[in-house]
């Protein structure tokens, strides 16, 4: 069966509600070495300071951003903007066009309860969704 996003156009328009940047103790923002370096350089911080202040390792060894005390991403500003927007990780750049969300109608509709931009606004070009899906799949293999 074809992936859901190939069966019908998907609509999306971000309202900047910031909900996808809320980890709520359940989600993590994963980043690889290159993404970590780009953010560190963007913030012009030393490696040690950046690692201690902004990164943590999960039990399995994955590198993730720490959450603020309110369980939101440490880089989420109070106005809903991202402090590291130009260098944000792929996970953030590709949301909500993750394979596990756009391949299934059920998953896409379920995610719309979290992200109010889903099913809002204009149809998204299929090529854009495909690029996100492929980038996520490539990331998983690296
Ligand atoms: S949850 Fe959806 S609408 Fe809200 S900021 Fe994230 S992408 Fe935009
Ligand atoms: S890095 Fe930016 S876009 Fe990604 S979760 Fe944090 S605040 Fe949101």
mmCIF file of C-alpha atoms and ligand atoms in Angstrom:
data_model
loop_
_atom_site.group_PDB
_atom_site.id
_atom_site.type_symbol
_atom_site.label_atom_id
_atom_site.label_comp_id
_atom_site.label_asym_id
_atom_site.label_seq_id
_atom_site.Cartn_x
_atom_site.Cartn_y
_atom_site.Cartn_z
ATOM 1 C CA UNK A 1 0.000 0.000 0.000
ATOM 2 C CA UNK A 2 1.192 3.495 -0.839
ATOM 3 C CA UNK A 3 2.308 5.795 1.984
ATOM 4 C CA UNK A 4 -0.512 8.072 3.133
ATOM 5 C CA UNK A 5 1.157 11.239 1.824
ATOM 6 C CA UNK A 6 1.167 9.762 -1.682
ATOM 7 C CA UNK A 7 -2.529 8.905 -1.502
ATOM 8 C CA UNK A 8 -3.724 12.449 -0.882
ATOM 9 C CA UNK A 9 -2.268 15.935 -0.426
ATOM 10 C CA UNK A 10 -1.387 16.962 3.123
ATOM 11 C CA UNK A 11 -2.114 20.425 4.455
ATOM 12 C CA UNK A 12 0.096 22.145 6.987
ATOM 13 C CA UNK A 13 0.701 25.676 8.229
ATOM 14 C CA UNK A 14 2.742 26.320 11.353
ATOM 15 C CA UNK A 15 1.106 28.647 13.893
ATOM 16 C CA UNK A 16 4.288 28.843 16.017
ATOM 17 C CA UNK A 17 2.407 27.521 19.022
ATOM 18 C CA UNK A 18 5.633 25.870 20.223
ATOM 19 C CA UNK A 19 3.916 22.629 21.162
ATOM 20 C CA UNK A 20 6.335 20.504 19.126
ATOM 21 C CA UNK A 21 9.189 21.961 21.166
ATOM 22 C CA UNK A 22 7.603 20.767 24.416
ATOM 23 C CA UNK A 23 9.177 17.489 25.413
ATOM 24 C CA UNK A 24 6.765 16.934 28.308
ATOM 25 C CA UNK A 25 9.224 14.411 29.669
ATOM 26 C CA UNK A 26 8.295 12.053 26.826
ATOM 27 C CA UNK A 27 10.128 13.356 23.781
ATOM 28 C CA UNK A 28 13.724 14.107 23.020
ATOM 29 C CA UNK A 29 15.387 16.293 20.445
ATOM 30 C CA UNK A 30 18.075 14.042 19.011
ATOM 31 C CA UNK A 31 21.134 15.435 17.310
ATOM 32 C CA UNK A 32 24.229 13.959 15.750
ATOM 33 C CA UNK A 33 27.788 15.196 16.073
ATOM 34 C CA UNK A 34 27.562 17.547 13.088
ATOM 35 C CA UNK A 35 24.309 19.129 14.270
ATOM 36 C CA UNK A 36 25.721 19.538 17.739
ATOM 37 C CA UNK A 37 28.821 21.302 16.366
ATOM 38 C CA UNK A 38 26.765 23.643 14.198
ATOM 39 C CA UNK A 39 24.670 24.749 17.150
ATOM 40 C CA UNK A 40 27.734 25.175 19.343
ATOM 41 C CA UNK A 41 29.467 27.302 16.718
ATOM 42 C CA UNK A 42 26.301 29.341 16.162
ATOM 43 C CA UNK A 43 26.165 30.107 19.885
ATOM 44 C CA UNK A 44 29.927 30.634 19.974
ATOM 45 C CA UNK A 45 30.415 28.464 23.022
ATOM 46 C CA UNK A 46 33.282 26.240 24.068
ATOM 47 C CA UNK A 47 32.795 22.511 23.578
ATOM 48 C CA UNK A 48 32.881 21.808 27.308
ATOM 49 C CA UNK A 49 30.413 24.508 28.225
ATOM 50 C CA UNK A 50 28.040 23.589 25.442
ATOM 51 C CA UNK A 51 28.139 19.901 26.368
ATOM 52 C CA UNK A 52 27.516 20.538 30.062
ATOM 53 C CA UNK A 53 24.828 23.146 29.570
ATOM 54 C CA UNK A 54 22.835 21.854 26.596
ATOM 55 C CA UNK A 55 23.510 18.185 25.937
ATOM 56 C CA UNK A 56 22.803 14.949 27.676
ATOM 57 C CA UNK A 57 23.254 11.296 26.791
ATOM 58 C CA UNK A 58 20.489 8.765 27.089
ATOM 59 C CA UNK A 59 21.207 5.337 28.508
ATOM 60 C CA UNK A 60 21.638 3.945 24.994
ATOM 61 C CA UNK A 61 24.212 6.663 24.261
ATOM 62 C CA UNK A 62 22.126 8.895 22.008
ATOM 63 C CA UNK A 63 22.897 12.602 22.170
ATOM 64 C CA UNK A 64 19.869 14.809 22.958
ATOM 65 C CA UNK A 65 19.181 18.395 23.966
ATOM 66 C CA UNK A 66 18.364 18.943 27.602
ATOM 67 C CA UNK A 67 14.926 20.255 28.503
ATOM 68 C CA UNK A 68 14.265 23.399 30.498
ATOM 69 C CA UNK A 69 12.576 23.140 33.897
ATOM 70 C CA UNK A 70 9.172 23.509 32.215
ATOM 71 C CA UNK A 71 9.877 20.428 30.040
ATOM 72 C CA UNK A 72 10.260 22.543 26.924
ATOM 73 C CA UNK A 73 13.292 22.560 24.717
ATOM 74 C CA UNK A 74 16.119 24.573 26.213
ATOM 75 C CA UNK A 75 16.237 26.675 23.020
ATOM 76 C CA UNK A 76 12.554 27.619 22.896
ATOM 77 C CA UNK A 77 12.077 31.342 23.489
ATOM 78 C CA UNK A 78 9.057 32.658 25.390
ATOM 79 C CA UNK A 79 7.540 34.008 22.142
ATOM 80 C CA UNK A 80 7.572 30.531 20.591
ATOM 81 C CA UNK A 81 10.614 31.171 18.414
ATOM 82 C CA UNK A 82 13.693 28.983 18.333
ATOM 83 C CA UNK A 83 16.952 30.422 19.606
ATOM 84 C CA UNK A 84 18.966 28.280 17.196
ATOM 85 C CA UNK A 85 16.512 28.308 14.283
ATOM 86 C CA UNK A 86 19.074 28.578 11.416
ATOM 87 C CA UNK A 87 20.967 25.556 12.729
ATOM 88 C CA UNK A 88 18.180 23.535 14.352
ATOM 89 C CA UNK A 89 18.515 19.746 14.046
ATOM 90 C CA UNK A 90 16.921 17.766 11.208
ATOM 91 C CA UNK A 91 14.319 16.442 13.634
ATOM 92 C CA UNK A 92 13.019 19.999 14.015
ATOM 93 C CA UNK A 93 13.487 21.044 10.383
ATOM 94 C CA UNK A 94 11.589 18.069 9.043
ATOM 95 C CA UNK A 95 8.658 18.097 11.486
ATOM 96 C CA UNK A 96 5.854 17.120 10.945
ATOM 97 C CA UNK A 97 6.937 15.330 7.772
ATOM 98 C CA UNK A 98 8.544 12.412 9.550
ATOM 99 C CA UNK A 99 8.124 9.002 7.865
ATOM 100 C CA UNK A 100 6.275 7.578 10.852
ATOM 101 C CA UNK A 101 3.753 10.452 10.648
ATOM 102 C CA UNK A 102 3.176 10.909 6.928
ATOM 103 C CA UNK A 103 3.127 7.246 5.980
ATOM 104 C CA UNK A 104 -0.012 6.547 7.981
ATOM 105 C CA UNK A 105 -3.370 8.328 8.016
ATOM 106 C CA UNK A 106 -3.898 7.272 11.608
ATOM 107 C CA UNK A 107 -0.544 8.617 12.754
ATOM 108 C CA UNK A 108 -1.042 11.889 10.841
ATOM 109 C CA UNK A 109 -4.469 12.481 12.392
ATOM 110 C CA UNK A 110 -3.241 11.509 15.851
ATOM 111 C CA UNK A 111 -0.346 13.951 15.556
ATOM 112 C CA UNK A 112 -2.815 16.712 14.661
ATOM 113 C CA UNK A 113 -3.907 16.636 18.316
ATOM 114 C CA UNK A 114 -0.410 17.758 19.247
ATOM 115 C CA UNK A 115 0.345 20.021 16.285
ATOM 116 C CA UNK A 116 -2.415 22.468 15.433
ATOM 117 C CA UNK A 117 -0.709 23.300 12.115
ATOM 118 C CA UNK A 118 -1.568 19.867 10.717
ATOM 119 C CA UNK A 119 -4.595 19.945 8.385
ATOM 120 C CA UNK A 120 -4.424 23.737 8.345
ATOM 121 C CA UNK A 121 -3.412 26.034 5.494
ATOM 122 C CA UNK A 122 -2.413 25.149 1.940
ATOM 123 C CA UNK A 123 -1.493 21.780 0.542
ATOM 124 C CA UNK A 124 2.199 21.013 0.899
ATOM 125 C CA UNK A 125 4.154 20.145 -2.226
ATOM 126 C CA UNK A 126 4.771 16.427 -2.364
ATOM 127 C CA UNK A 127 8.431 17.053 -3.219
ATOM 128 C CA UNK A 128 8.947 18.883 0.059
ATOM 129 C CA UNK A 129 7.456 16.014 2.048
ATOM 130 C CA UNK A 130 9.534 13.523 0.110
ATOM 131 C CA UNK A 131 12.737 15.437 0.835
ATOM 132 C CA UNK A 132 11.966 15.401 4.551
ATOM 133 C CA UNK A 133 11.118 11.694 4.515
ATOM 134 C CA UNK A 134 14.315 10.833 2.658
ATOM 135 C CA UNK A 135 16.448 13.018 4.922
ATOM 136 C CA UNK A 136 14.991 11.321 8.005
ATOM 137 C CA UNK A 137 15.579 7.874 6.536
ATOM 138 C CA UNK A 138 19.159 8.772 5.624
ATOM 139 C CA UNK A 139 19.721 10.147 9.115
ATOM 140 C CA UNK A 140 18.562 6.853 10.626
ATOM 141 C CA UNK A 141 21.122 4.950 8.538
ATOM 142 C CA UNK A 142 24.092 7.220 9.353
HETATM 143 S S1 LIG B 1 3.246 22.139 17.017
HETATM 144 FE FE1 LIG B 1 2.878 22.423 14.835
HETATM 145 S S2 LIG B 1 1.904 24.444 14.663
HETATM 146 FE FE2 LIG B 1 2.868 24.327 16.688
HETATM 147 S S3 LIG B 1 4.943 25.200 16.392
HETATM 148 FE FE3 LIG B 1 5.109 22.987 16.108
HETATM 149 S S4 LIG B 1 4.913 22.694 13.894
HETATM 150 FE FE4 LIG B 1 4.119 24.727 14.351
HETATM 151 S S1 LIG B 2 15.872 23.263 18.721
HETATM 152 FE FE1 LIG B 2 14.414 24.891 18.283
HETATM 153 S S2 LIG B 2 12.927 23.976 16.856
HETATM 154 FE FE2 LIG B 2 14.047 22.297 17.866
HETATM 155 S S3 LIG B 2 12.796 21.709 19.631
HETATM 156 FE FE3 LIG B 2 14.309 23.221 20.326
HETATM 157 S S4 LIG B 2 13.278 25.211 20.177
HETATM 158 FE FE4 LIG B 2 12.105 23.725 18.963
#
